[in-house]
Coordinates of C-alpha atoms in Angstrom, one line a residue:
Chain A
M692 CA 21.3 -1.8 -48.5
V693 CA 22.5 -5.4 -48.3
R694 CA 26.0 -6.1 -49.6
A695 CA 26.6 -9.5 -51.0
V696 CA 29.0 -11.7 -49.0
P697 CA 32.0 -12.4 -51.1
G698 CA 32.3 -16.0 -52.4
W699 CA 35.6 -16.8 -50.7
L700 CA 34.1 -15.7 -47.3
R701 CA 31.1 -17.9 -47.9
V702 CA 33.2 -20.9 -48.6
G703 CA 35.4 -20.1 -45.7
A704 CA 32.4 -20.0 -43.4
W705 CA 31.2 -23.4 -44.5
V706 CA 34.7 -24.9 -44.1
F707 CA 34.7 -23.5 -40.5
V708 CA 31.3 -24.9 -39.8
A709 CA 32.3 -28.3 -41.2
L710 CA 35.5 -28.4 -39.1
A711 CA 33.7 -27.4 -36.0
A712 CA 31.1 -30.2 -36.6
V713 CA 33.8 -32.8 -37.3
F714 CA 35.8 -32.0 -34.2
M715 CA 32.8 -31.8 -31.9
L716 CA 31.0 -34.9 -33.2
A717 CA 33.9 -37.2 -34.4
P718 CA 35.1 -38.0 -30.8
L719 CA 31.6 -39.0 -29.8
V720 CA 31.3 -41.2 -32.9
V721 CA 34.6 -42.9 -32.1
V722 CA 33.6 -43.6 -28.5
M723 CA 30.3 -45.0 -29.5
G724 CA 31.9 -47.1 -32.2
V725 CA 34.5 -48.5 -29.9
S726 CA 31.9 -49.3 -27.3
V727 CA 30.2 -51.9 -29.6
S728 CA 33.4 -53.4 -30.8
A729 CA 33.8 -57.2 -30.4
S730 CA 37.5 -56.9 -29.9
Q731 CA 39.0 -56.4 -26.5
F732 CA 41.3 -53.7 -27.6
I733 CA 40.4 -50.0 -27.9
A734 CA 40.6 -49.5 -31.6
F735 CA 38.7 -47.6 -34.3
P736 CA 37.1 -48.5 -36.6
P737 CA 35.7 -51.3 -34.4
N738 CA 36.2 -55.0 -35.1
G739 CA 32.9 -56.8 -35.3
F740 CA 29.8 -55.9 -33.2
S741 CA 28.8 -56.8 -29.7
F742 CA 27.1 -55.5 -26.6
R743 CA 29.5 -57.4 -24.3
W744 CA 31.2 -54.3 -23.0
Y745 CA 27.9 -52.8 -21.9
E746 CA 27.1 -56.1 -20.1
R747 CA 30.5 -55.9 -18.4
A748 CA 30.1 -52.3 -17.4
L749 CA 26.6 -52.8 -16.0
G750 CA 27.7 -55.9 -14.2
S751 CA 30.8 -54.3 -12.6
P752 CA 30.3 -53.3 -9.0
A753 CA 33.1 -50.7 -9.3
Y754 CA 31.3 -48.9 -12.2
L755 CA 27.9 -49.2 -10.5
N756 CA 29.2 -47.8 -7.2
A757 CA 30.9 -45.0 -9.1
F758 CA 27.7 -44.3 -11.0
W759 CA 25.6 -44.1 -7.9
L760 CA 28.1 -41.9 -6.2
S761 CA 28.3 -39.6 -9.1
L762 CA 24.5 -39.4 -9.5
N763 CA 24.0 -38.7 -5.8
L764 CA 26.6 -36.1 -5.9
A765 CA 25.3 -34.5 -9.0
V766 CA 21.8 -34.3 -7.7
L767 CA 22.9 -32.8 -4.4
V768 CA 25.2 -30.3 -6.2
T769 CA 22.3 -29.3 -8.5
I770 CA 20.2 -28.5 -5.5
S771 CA 22.8 -26.7 -3.4
A772 CA 24.3 -24.8 -6.4
S773 CA 20.9 -23.7 -7.6
L774 CA 19.8 -22.5 -4.2
L775 CA 23.1 -20.6 -3.5
G776 CA 23.7 -19.4 -7.1
G777 CA 20.0 -18.3 -7.5
A778 CA 20.0 -16.4 -4.3
A779 CA 23.4 -14.8 -5.2
A780 CA 22.0 -13.8 -8.7
I781 CA 18.9 -12.2 -7.2
G782 CA 21.0 -10.2 -4.8
L783 CA 23.5 -9.2 -7.5
S784 CA 20.8 -8.2 -9.9
R785 CA 19.7 -5.5 -7.4
G786 CA 23.0 -3.8 -7.8
G787 CA 24.5 -2.0 -4.8
R788 CA 27.8 -0.4 -4.2
S789 CA 30.1 -3.5 -4.0
G790 CA 28.0 -5.6 -6.5
G791 CA 30.7 -5.7 -9.2
A792 CA 33.4 -7.0 -6.8
V793 CA 31.1 -9.6 -5.2
E794 CA 30.0 -10.8 -8.7
T795 CA 33.6 -11.2 -9.8
F796 CA 34.4 -13.1 -6.6
F797 CA 31.4 -15.5 -7.1
L798 CA 32.4 -16.1 -10.7
S799 CA 36.1 -16.5 -10.0
P800 CA 36.0 -20.4 -10.1
L801 CA 35.4 -19.9 -13.8
V802 CA 38.8 -18.4 -14.3
L803 CA 40.8 -19.9 -11.4
P804 CA 42.5 -23.1 -12.7
S805 CA 40.5 -25.9 -10.9
I806 CA 43.7 -27.8 -10.2
I807 CA 44.8 -24.9 -7.9
F808 CA 41.5 -24.9 -6.2
A809 CA 41.7 -28.7 -5.8
I810 CA 45.1 -28.7 -4.2
G811 CA 44.1 -25.8 -1.9
L812 CA 40.9 -27.5 -0.9
L813 CA 42.6 -30.8 -0.3
M814 CA 45.2 -29.2 2.0
L815 CA 42.6 -27.2 3.9
W816 CA 40.2 -30.1 4.3
S817 CA 43.0 -32.4 5.6
A818 CA 44.1 -29.8 8.0
V819 CA 40.6 -29.1 9.4
F820 CA 38.6 -32.3 9.0
G821 CA 41.2 -35.0 8.2
P822 CA 40.5 -37.5 5.5
T823 CA 38.4 -36.4 2.5
S824 CA 34.7 -37.4 2.5
F825 CA 31.6 -37.1 0.4
Q826 CA 30.9 -33.7 2.0
A827 CA 34.3 -32.5 0.7
L828 CA 33.3 -33.5 -2.9
W829 CA 29.9 -32.0 -2.5
L830 CA 31.4 -28.7 -1.3
A831 CA 34.0 -28.6 -4.1
H832 CA 31.5 -29.4 -6.9
T833 CA 29.1 -26.8 -5.5
V834 CA 31.7 -24.1 -5.6
I835 CA 32.6 -24.7 -9.3
A836 CA 28.9 -25.1 -10.3
I837 CA 27.6 -21.9 -8.7
P838 CA 29.1 -19.5 -11.3
Y839 CA 27.0 -21.3 -14.0
V840 CA 23.8 -20.8 -12.1
I841 CA 24.7 -17.2 -11.4
R842 CA 25.4 -16.5 -15.1
T843 CA 22.2 -18.0 -16.4
T844 CA 20.0 -16.5 -13.8
L845 CA 21.6 -13.0 -14.1
A846 CA 21.1 -13.2 -17.8
V847 CA 17.3 -13.7 -17.5
L848 CA 17.0 -11.1 -14.7
A849 CA 18.8 -8.5 -16.8
E850 CA 15.9 -8.6 -19.3
R851 CA 13.1 -8.3 -16.9
D852 CA 10.9 -5.2 -16.5
P853 CA 12.4 -3.3 -13.6
F854 CA 9.0 -1.9 -12.7
L855 CA 7.4 -5.3 -12.0
E856 CA 8.5 -5.4 -8.5
E857 CA 7.5 -1.8 -7.8
A858 CA 4.1 -2.6 -9.4
A859 CA 3.8 -5.6 -7.1
R860 CA 4.5 -3.3 -4.1
T861 CA 1.7 -0.9 -5.1
M862 CA -0.6 -3.9 -5.3
G863 CA 0.1 -4.9 -1.7
A864 CA 2.8 -7.6 -2.1
T865 CA 5.2 -7.8 0.8
R866 CA 8.8 -8.8 0.5
L867 CA 8.3 -12.5 0.7
K868 CA 5.3 -12.5 -1.6
R869 CA 7.2 -10.5 -4.2
L870 CA 10.0 -13.0 -4.1
W871 CA 7.6 -15.9 -4.5
F872 CA 5.1 -14.3 -7.0
V873 CA 7.4 -12.0 -9.0
T874 CA 11.1 -12.6 -8.7
L875 CA 11.3 -16.4 -8.7
P876 CA 8.9 -16.9 -11.7
Q877 CA 11.2 -14.5 -13.6
C878 CA 14.3 -16.5 -12.6
R879 CA 12.7 -19.8 -13.6
P880 CA 14.2 -20.3 -17.1
G881 CA 17.7 -19.1 -15.9
L882 CA 17.5 -21.3 -12.8
L883 CA 16.5 -24.4 -14.7
A884 CA 19.3 -23.9 -17.3
G885 CA 21.8 -23.2 -14.5
A886 CA 20.6 -26.4 -12.7
F887 CA 21.2 -28.4 -15.9
F888 CA 24.7 -27.0 -16.1
A889 CA 25.4 -27.7 -12.5
F890 CA 24.3 -31.3 -12.9
N891 CA 26.6 -31.8 -15.9
I892 CA 29.5 -30.0 -14.3
S893 CA 29.4 -32.3 -11.3
F894 CA 28.6 -35.4 -13.2
D895 CA 31.7 -35.2 -15.4
E896 CA 34.0 -33.3 -13.2
A897 CA 37.4 -35.1 -13.0
V898 CA 40.1 -32.8 -11.6
L899 CA 38.6 -32.1 -8.1
S900 CA 37.3 -35.6 -7.8
L901 CA 40.7 -37.0 -8.6
F902 CA 42.4 -34.9 -5.9
L903 CA 39.7 -35.6 -3.3
R904 CA 39.2 -39.3 -4.0
N905 CA 39.8 -42.0 -1.6
P906 CA 39.2 -45.8 -2.0
N907 CA 35.6 -45.4 -1.0
L908 CA 35.0 -42.2 -2.9
T909 CA 35.6 -42.9 -6.7
T910 CA 33.3 -41.0 -9.0
L911 CA 32.5 -42.2 -12.5
P912 CA 34.9 -40.0 -14.4
V913 CA 37.7 -41.0 -11.9
Q914 CA 36.8 -44.7 -12.4
I915 CA 37.0 -44.3 -16.2
Y916 CA 40.3 -42.5 -16.0
G917 CA 41.7 -45.1 -13.6
Q918 CA 40.7 -47.9 -15.9
L919 CA 42.1 -46.2 -19.0
E920 CA 45.4 -45.9 -17.2
F921 CA 45.7 -49.4 -15.8
S922 CA 43.6 -51.9 -17.8
P923 CA 42.1 -50.3 -20.9
D924 CA 39.3 -52.2 -22.7
P925 CA 36.2 -51.0 -24.5
T926 CA 34.2 -51.0 -21.1
V927 CA 35.4 -47.4 -20.9
A928 CA 33.8 -46.6 -24.2
A929 CA 30.5 -48.3 -23.2
V930 CA 30.4 -46.3 -19.9
S931 CA 31.2 -43.1 -21.8
T932 CA 28.4 -43.8 -24.3
L933 CA 26.0 -44.3 -21.4
M934 CA 27.1 -40.9 -20.0
I935 CA 26.5 -39.3 -23.4
L936 CA 23.0 -40.8 -23.5
I937 CA 22.2 -39.6 -20.0
T938 CA 23.2 -36.1 -20.9
I939 CA 21.1 -36.2 -24.1
A940 CA 18.1 -37.5 -22.1
L941 CA 18.5 -34.6 -19.6
M942 CA 18.7 -32.1 -22.4
L943 CA 15.5 -33.4 -24.0
I944 CA 13.7 -33.3 -20.6
L945 CA 14.8 -29.7 -20.0
E946 CA 13.9 -28.8 -23.6
R947 CA 10.4 -30.1 -23.0
M948 CA 10.2 -28.1 -19.7
L949 CA 11.2 -24.7 -20.9
G950 CA 13.0 -24.8 -24.2
L951 CA 16.8 -24.8 -23.6
T952 CA 17.5 -23.8 -27.2
R953 CA 15.3 -20.7 -26.8
F954 CA 17.3 -19.8 -23.7
A955 CA 20.7 -20.5 -25.2
S956 CA 19.9 -18.4 -28.3
G957 CA 18.2 -15.6 -26.4
Chain B
M1201 CA -13.7 15.3 2.2
S1202 CA -10.3 14.9 0.7
D1203 CA -8.7 11.6 -0.2
L1204 CA -5.2 12.9 -0.7
T1205 CA -3.4 15.8 1.1
L1206 CA 0.2 16.7 0.5
T1207 CA 1.7 19.2 2.9
N1208 CA 5.0 21.0 2.1
I1209 CA 6.6 18.1 0.4
T1210 CA 10.3 18.5 -0.4
K1211 CA 12.6 15.9 -2.0
S1212 CA 16.3 16.0 -2.7
F1213 CA 18.5 13.4 -4.4
G1214 CA 21.9 14.2 -3.0
K1215 CA 22.4 17.9 -3.6
V1216 CA 19.7 18.1 -6.3
E1217 CA 16.4 19.6 -5.1
V1218 CA 13.7 17.9 -7.1
L1219 CA 10.7 19.1 -5.1
R1220 CA 10.6 22.4 -3.2
G1221 CA 7.6 22.5 -1.0
I1222 CA 4.5 21.1 -2.7
D1223 CA 1.1 21.6 -1.2
L1224 CA -1.8 19.8 -2.9
T1225 CA -5.2 18.6 -1.9
I1226 CA -7.3 16.3 -4.0
R1227 CA -11.0 16.0 -3.2
S1228 CA -12.8 12.7 -3.2
G1229 CA -13.5 11.6 -6.8
E1230 CA -11.5 14.3 -8.4
F1231 CA -9.3 13.7 -11.5
V1232 CA -6.2 15.8 -11.2
S1233 CA -3.3 16.0 -13.7
L1234 CA 0.3 16.8 -12.8
L1235 CA 1.5 18.5 -16.0
G1236 CA 5.0 19.5 -16.7
A1237 CA 8.1 19.1 -18.8
S1238 CA 10.4 16.1 -18.1
G1239 CA 12.5 16.8 -15.0
C1240 CA 9.9 19.1 -13.4
G1241 CA 9.4 16.6 -10.5
K1242 CA 6.0 15.4 -11.4
T1243 CA 6.9 11.7 -11.6
T1244 CA 8.8 11.9 -8.3
L1245 CA 5.8 13.5 -6.7
L1246 CA 3.6 10.6 -7.9
R1247 CA 6.1 8.1 -6.6
I1248 CA 6.1 9.8 -3.3
V1249 CA 2.3 9.4 -3.1
A1250 CA 2.7 5.7 -4.0
G1251 CA 5.4 5.3 -1.3
L1252 CA 8.0 4.1 -3.8
E1253 CA 10.0 7.2 -2.9
G1254 CA 10.4 8.7 0.5
V1255 CA 10.1 12.4 1.3
S1256 CA 12.9 14.6 2.5
S1257 CA 10.3 16.6 4.5
G1258 CA 6.6 17.0 4.5
K1259 CA 3.5 14.9 5.0
V1260 CA 1.4 12.6 2.8
E1261 CA -2.1 11.8 4.0
I1262 CA -4.4 9.4 2.2
G1263 CA -8.0 9.1 3.3
G1264 CA -7.3 11.3 6.3
S1265 CA -4.5 9.2 7.8
D1266 CA -0.8 10.0 7.8
V1267 CA 1.0 7.5 5.5
T1268 CA 4.3 9.4 5.1
D1269 CA 6.3 6.5 6.6
L1270 CA 4.2 3.6 5.3
P1271 CA 5.6 1.4 2.5
P1272 CA 3.6 1.2 -0.8
E1273 CA 2.2 -2.3 0.1
K1274 CA 0.5 -0.8 3.2
R1275 CA -1.1 2.2 1.4
D1276 CA -4.5 2.0 -0.1
I1277 CA -3.5 2.9 -3.6
A1278 CA -3.2 1.5 -7.1
M1279 CA -0.7 2.6 -9.7
M1280 CA -0.6 2.2 -13.4
F1281 CA 2.9 2.2 -14.9
Q1282 CA 4.1 3.5 -18.3
S1283 CA 5.3 0.0 -19.2
Y1284 CA 2.0 -1.5 -17.8
A1285 CA 4.2 -3.8 -15.6
L1286 CA 1.9 -6.9 -16.2
L1287 CA 3.2 -10.1 -14.7
P1288 CA 4.3 -12.1 -17.8
H1289 CA 3.9 -15.5 -16.2
M1290 CA 0.3 -14.9 -15.2
S1291 CA -2.9 -14.9 -17.3
V1292 CA -4.9 -11.7 -17.7
S1293 CA -7.4 -12.6 -15.0
D1294 CA -4.6 -13.7 -12.6
N1295 CA -3.0 -10.3 -13.2
V1296 CA -6.2 -8.5 -12.4
R1297 CA -6.7 -10.7 -9.4
F1298 CA -3.2 -10.1 -8.0
P1299 CA -4.0 -7.0 -5.9
L1300 CA -7.0 -8.8 -4.4
R1301 CA -4.9 -11.8 -3.6
M1302 CA -2.1 -9.8 -2.1
R1303 CA -4.4 -7.7 0.0
R1304 CA -6.6 -10.8 0.9
V1305 CA -9.8 -9.1 -0.3
G1306 CA -12.7 -11.5 0.1
N1307 CA -12.8 -15.2 -0.8
R1308 CA -12.3 -16.8 -4.1
E1309 CA -15.8 -16.2 -5.4
E1310 CA -15.9 -12.6 -4.3
Q1311 CA -12.5 -12.1 -6.1
D1312 CA -13.8 -13.8 -9.2
A1313 CA -16.8 -11.4 -9.3
K1314 CA -14.5 -8.4 -8.8
V1315 CA -12.1 -9.5 -11.5
K1316 CA -15.0 -10.1 -13.9
A1317 CA -16.5 -6.7 -13.2
A1318 CA -13.1 -5.0 -13.7
L1319 CA -12.6 -6.8 -17.0
E1320 CA -16.1 -5.8 -18.1
T1321 CA -15.3 -2.2 -17.4
V1322 CA -12.4 -2.3 -19.8
Q1323 CA -14.2 -4.7 -22.2
L1324 CA -11.7 -7.5 -22.0
T1325 CA -13.8 -10.3 -20.6
H1326 CA -13.2 -12.4 -23.7
L1327 CA -9.3 -12.3 -23.2
A1328 CA -9.3 -13.3 -19.5
D1329 CA -7.3 -16.5 -20.1
R1330 CA -4.7 -15.1 -22.4
A1331 CA -1.1 -14.4 -21.4
P1332 CA -0.1 -10.7 -21.5
R1333 CA 2.4 -11.2 -24.3
Q1334 CA -0.5 -12.4 -26.6
L1335 CA -2.2 -9.1 -26.3
S1336 CA -1.7 -5.9 -28.3
G1337 CA -0.3 -2.8 -26.6
G1338 CA -3.7 -1.2 -26.2
Q1339 CA -5.2 -4.4 -24.7
Q1340 CA -2.2 -4.7 -22.3
Q1341 CA -3.0 -1.2 -21.3
R1342 CA -6.6 -2.0 -20.5
V1343 CA -5.5 -5.0 -18.4
A1344 CA -3.2 -2.7 -16.4
L1345 CA -6.2 -0.3 -16.0
A1346 CA -8.5 -3.2 -14.8
R1347 CA -5.8 -4.3 -12.4
A1348 CA -5.6 -0.7 -11.0
I1349 CA -9.3 -0.3 -10.4
V1350 CA -10.2 -3.8 -9.2
S1351 CA -9.3 -3.2 -5.6
N1352 CA -11.2 0.1 -5.5
P1353 CA -8.2 2.1 -4.1
K1354 CA -8.5 5.4 -2.2
V1355 CA -6.2 6.9 -4.8
L1356 CA -5.5 5.8 -8.3
L1357 CA -2.1 6.9 -9.7
L1358 CA -1.4 6.9 -13.4
D1359 CA 2.1 7.5 -14.6
E1360 CA 1.9 8.6 -18.3
P1361 CA -0.1 5.5 -19.1
L1362 CA -1.0 6.6 -22.6
S1363 CA 2.4 7.6 -23.8
N1364 CA 3.3 4.2 -25.4
L1365 CA 0.2 4.1 -27.6
D1366 CA -0.1 5.4 -31.1
A1367 CA -2.0 8.6 -31.7
R1368 CA -5.4 7.1 -32.6
L1369 CA -5.4 4.5 -29.8
R1370 CA -4.4 7.3 -27.4
E1371 CA -7.4 9.4 -28.3
E1372 CA -9.7 6.3 -27.9
M1373 CA -8.2 5.6 -24.5
Q1374 CA -8.6 9.2 -23.4
V1375 CA -12.3 9.0 -24.1
E1376 CA -12.5 5.7 -22.3
L1377 CA -10.6 7.0 -19.2
I1378 CA -13.1 9.9 -19.0
E1379 CA -16.0 7.6 -19.2
I1380 CA -14.6 5.1 -16.7
H1381 CA -13.8 7.8 -14.3
R1382 CA -17.2 9.3 -14.6
R1383 CA -18.7 5.8 -13.9
I1384 CA -16.6 4.7 -10.9
G1385 CA -15.4 8.0 -9.7
L1386 CA -12.0 7.0 -8.3
T1387 CA -9.8 9.8 -6.9
T1388 CA -7.2 10.0 -9.6
L1389 CA -3.7 11.6 -9.9
F1390 CA -2.5 11.5 -13.5
V1391 CA 1.0 12.4 -14.6
T1392 CA 1.6 13.6 -18.1
H1393 CA 3.7 15.9 -20.2
D1394 CA 1.0 16.2 -22.8
Q1395 CA -1.1 19.3 -22.3
D1396 CA -3.9 18.1 -24.5
E1397 CA -4.2 15.0 -22.4
A1398 CA -4.2 17.0 -19.2
L1399 CA -6.8 19.5 -20.5
S1400 CA -9.1 16.9 -21.9
L1401 CA -9.1 14.4 -18.9
S1402 CA -8.9 16.5 -15.8
D1403 CA -11.1 18.3 -13.4
R1404 CA -8.0 20.2 -12.3
V1405 CA -4.6 20.7 -13.9
V1406 CA -1.6 21.2 -11.7
L1407 CA 1.2 22.7 -13.8
M1408 CA 4.7 22.0 -12.3
N1409 CA 8.0 23.7 -13.1
A1410 CA 11.4 23.1 -11.5
G1411 CA 10.0 21.3 -8.5
E1412 CA 7.3 23.8 -7.7
I1413 CA 3.6 24.2 -8.6
E1414 CA 3.4 26.9 -11.2
Q1415 CA -0.3 27.1 -11.4
E1416 CA -3.3 24.9 -10.5
A1417 CA -6.7 25.6 -12.0
S1418 CA -9.5 24.0 -14.1
P1419 CA -8.4 23.1 -17.6
R1420 CA -10.4 26.0 -19.1
E1421 CA -9.0 28.5 -16.7
I1422 CA -5.4 27.4 -17.0
Y1423 CA -5.7 27.5 -20.8
D1424 CA -7.6 30.8 -21.1
A1425 CA -5.9 32.6 -18.2
P1426 CA -2.4 31.3 -17.6
A1427 CA -1.0 33.1 -14.6
T1428 CA 2.6 33.1 -15.6
A1429 CA 4.8 33.4 -18.7
Y1430 CA 5.8 29.8 -18.2
A1431 CA 2.2 28.6 -17.9
S1432 CA 1.2 30.4 -21.1
S1433 CA 4.2 29.2 -23.1
F1434 CA 3.7 25.6 -21.9
L1435 CA 0.0 25.5 -22.5
G1436 CA -1.0 26.1 -26.1
A1437 CA 2.4 27.4 -27.1
A1438 CA 1.5 31.0 -26.8
N1439 CA 3.8 33.7 -28.3
L1440 CA 5.5 35.8 -25.7
V1441 CA 6.2 39.4 -26.8
P1442 CA 7.8 42.0 -24.6
A1443 CA 6.0 45.3 -24.5
R1444 CA 5.3 48.5 -22.4
I1445 CA 1.8 49.1 -21.2
E1446 CA 0.6 52.7 -21.6
G1447 CA -3.0 52.8 -20.5
N1448 CA -5.2 51.2 -23.1
V1449 CA -2.3 50.3 -25.5
A1450 CA 0.7 48.1 -25.4
R1451 CA 3.8 49.6 -27.2
L1452 CA 6.1 47.0 -28.8
A1453 CA 9.9 47.3 -29.1
D1454 CA 9.7 48.8 -32.6
G1455 CA 7.1 51.5 -31.5
Q1456 CA 4.0 49.8 -32.9
T1457 CA 1.0 49.9 -30.6
L1458 CA -1.7 47.3 -29.9
P1459 CA -5.0 48.1 -28.1
V1460 CA -5.4 46.1 -24.9
S1461 CA -8.0 45.8 -22.1
A1462 CA -7.7 48.5 -19.5
G1463 CA -6.7 47.7 -15.9
S1464 CA -3.1 46.5 -16.2
P1465 CA -0.5 48.7 -14.5
D1466 CA 1.6 50.8 -16.8
G1467 CA 5.2 49.8 -17.5
K1468 CA 7.1 46.8 -18.7
A1469 CA 5.1 43.6 -19.4
T1470 CA 5.0 40.4 -21.5
L1471 CA 2.1 39.9 -23.9
A1472 CA 0.9 36.3 -24.4
L1473 CA -0.6 35.9 -27.8
R1474 CA -2.2 32.5 -28.7
Q1475 CA -1.5 31.5 -32.3
E1476 CA -5.2 30.7 -33.0
N1477 CA -6.2 34.2 -31.7
V1478 CA -4.2 36.2 -34.2
D1479 CA -6.2 37.4 -37.3
F1480 CA -4.9 38.5 -40.7
L1481 CA -6.3 41.8 -41.7
D1482 CA -6.4 43.7 -45.1
E1483 CA -5.5 47.0 -43.5
G1484 CA -4.7 48.5 -40.1
G1485 CA -3.4 46.4 -37.2
L1486 CA 0.2 45.6 -36.7
T1487 CA 2.8 45.0 -39.4
A1488 CA 4.9 41.9 -39.3
T1489 CA 7.3 40.3 -41.8
V1490 CA 6.7 36.7 -43.0
I1491 CA 9.6 34.4 -42.3
T1492 CA 8.2 31.0 -43.2
R1493 CA 4.9 29.5 -44.3
V1494 CA 4.0 25.9 -43.4
Y1495 CA 1.1 24.2 -45.2
L1496 CA -1.0 22.2 -42.7
G1497 CA -3.8 21.1 -45.0
S1498 CA -6.8 22.9 -43.6
R1499 CA -4.6 25.9 -42.5
H1500 CA -1.3 27.6 -42.8
R1501 CA 1.1 28.2 -40.0
Y1502 CA 3.1 31.4 -40.5
I1503 CA 6.2 32.3 -38.6
L1504 CA 6.3 36.1 -38.5
D1505 CA 8.8 38.6 -37.3
L1506 CA 6.9 41.0 -35.0
A1507 CA 9.0 43.8 -33.6
G1508 CA 12.1 41.6 -33.7
Q1509 CA 10.3 38.7 -32.0
K1510 CA 9.5 35.4 -33.8
I1511 CA 5.9 34.5 -33.4
S1512 CA 3.8 31.6 -34.7
V1513 CA 0.4 32.3 -36.1
L1514 CA -2.4 30.1 -37.6
A1515 CA -4.2 31.4 -40.7
P1516 CA -6.9 30.0 -43.0
A1517 CA -5.5 28.2 -46.1
S1518 CA -6.8 31.1 -48.2
V1519 CA -4.2 33.5 -46.7
M1520 CA -1.3 33.3 -49.1
L1521 CA 1.8 35.4 -48.3
E1522 CA 5.3 34.8 -49.5
P1523 CA 8.3 35.0 -47.2
G1524 CA 9.5 38.6 -47.0
A1525 CA 6.0 40.0 -47.5
Q1526 CA 4.4 42.3 -44.9
A1527 CA 1.5 40.8 -43.1
R1528 CA -1.1 42.9 -41.3
I1529 CA -2.3 41.2 -38.1
G1530 CA -4.7 42.1 -35.3
I1531 CA -5.7 40.6 -31.9
A1532 CA -8.9 41.3 -30.1
P1533 CA -8.0 43.3 -26.9
D1534 CA -9.6 40.8 -24.6
R1535 CA -7.5 38.0 -26.2
V1536 CA -4.3 39.6 -25.2
R1537 CA -3.0 38.2 -21.9
I1538 CA -0.8 40.7 -20.1
L1539 CA 1.8 39.0 -17.8
P1540 CA 4.4 40.6 -15.5
A1541 CA 7.6 41.1 -17.5

């Protein structure tokens, strides 16, 4: 028997949904609005309409360098985090005596405040290697991206038929062939979703990048932050809008490839 | 020649002894069922033959060579799983090709021919390019069967492959399995808890109980002449009634007597009475009290109290007795199995 949802609860639910939508979307609308403002001040609603801040952003060597650094970094982090996180997830999904403890350890960057990790890594890196470098950023971003790959891959592996691998053994598949023909295809949707998360984590990560930056190592979020602090103008909003568009484009590509929505709802 | 020989197999998980000394030989082309209740060790035994489980002691020989220490991928076997275990990201034909590809059997054209032949055997050629999830349960099952027979293994292992199908489909698949086995004659070891399946499919039934072989015999023999009380209660749900043999009669607990075939030693015994062998009489015979009547359409099932023992009996629909009434029943002497008490 289905009991009717009381009216007040129904109204409450719609209010909740509306509030959530407003607070998630309104900041994006404001940023996009400011980015096409004709005025040189950051103000909403925008005064007039112009693309001059986009021109300025795309013509600024500081922003272009920061963008290429962030893109390079994000691509490398996507690869390293997917490889390491995927391998870890496959290992963890097989269980084992200390599996729970290892999983908690791998996922700890999710709960550990990243500022603590950033300070610790900066001190450690300085003590061992000296000045920070691209490698330090790559390592730092990989560490915080790995848990996302592990989570998404473990989620798809949890739903697989546990007998598939045994069946493959009875059909003559050796360990490597089972990995290639059975396990990896099963991981695919989780790995792709995890890779997408890893890219985004790295691309907009600010705390670690801020601590590990040096004059030659300024990522896009750090550049945005720096400009906001010292000489704010709508260029910041233009760059942010471009970042939003890149993310949307990535999501559409991934959706085409495997259906991110199906994964997220499954 | 034998394709599969098991010698004194034992298996323990920790302190739990699952198999206690199994000896079994399967001739080339024979269809053998491992029958038993859940937990009797039949699935573990099948997994040991596949190599998915190691033995604690004993020897497994396939096609005359010792494979006890070989992993499954190096054994010449095929196994069909209860869940079918089709690879979801591969088409039907790629699933069937998989064992040939893994074992590097022949070139692409030879593999194509074998895949086609296997799909023809299970009548699925028209679905070769579909993905497994687009198929019904029965069709997935046929794909799994095609994949199991395509590499022409020395031993075909079937782990309750019919248990996920509905009743009608299951009967169809049983007939099909019999026909396919008759045609290609693979040595087959079949695990089931369903006695009808075991009796209808096999050349030989191996009844297992608590990690040991209780009885192995042809289906007819094991049904008509179960060797133990367990065998007769498991197969065909026979009624077990304690009695004392005195020459040509068996005396029940309440003193009533029943004529039996001569030749059994006098003294305590258990009578195994099949429900379909008990007749309702107008007079004479044994007296039993009706406890319950269940209408089955073409027949009635009666639950009777016979000498303090509940027994289940099938009767024609014309026999109408109310609970509490006295029923007169008889059993032909050669239909009474006398088992040691």
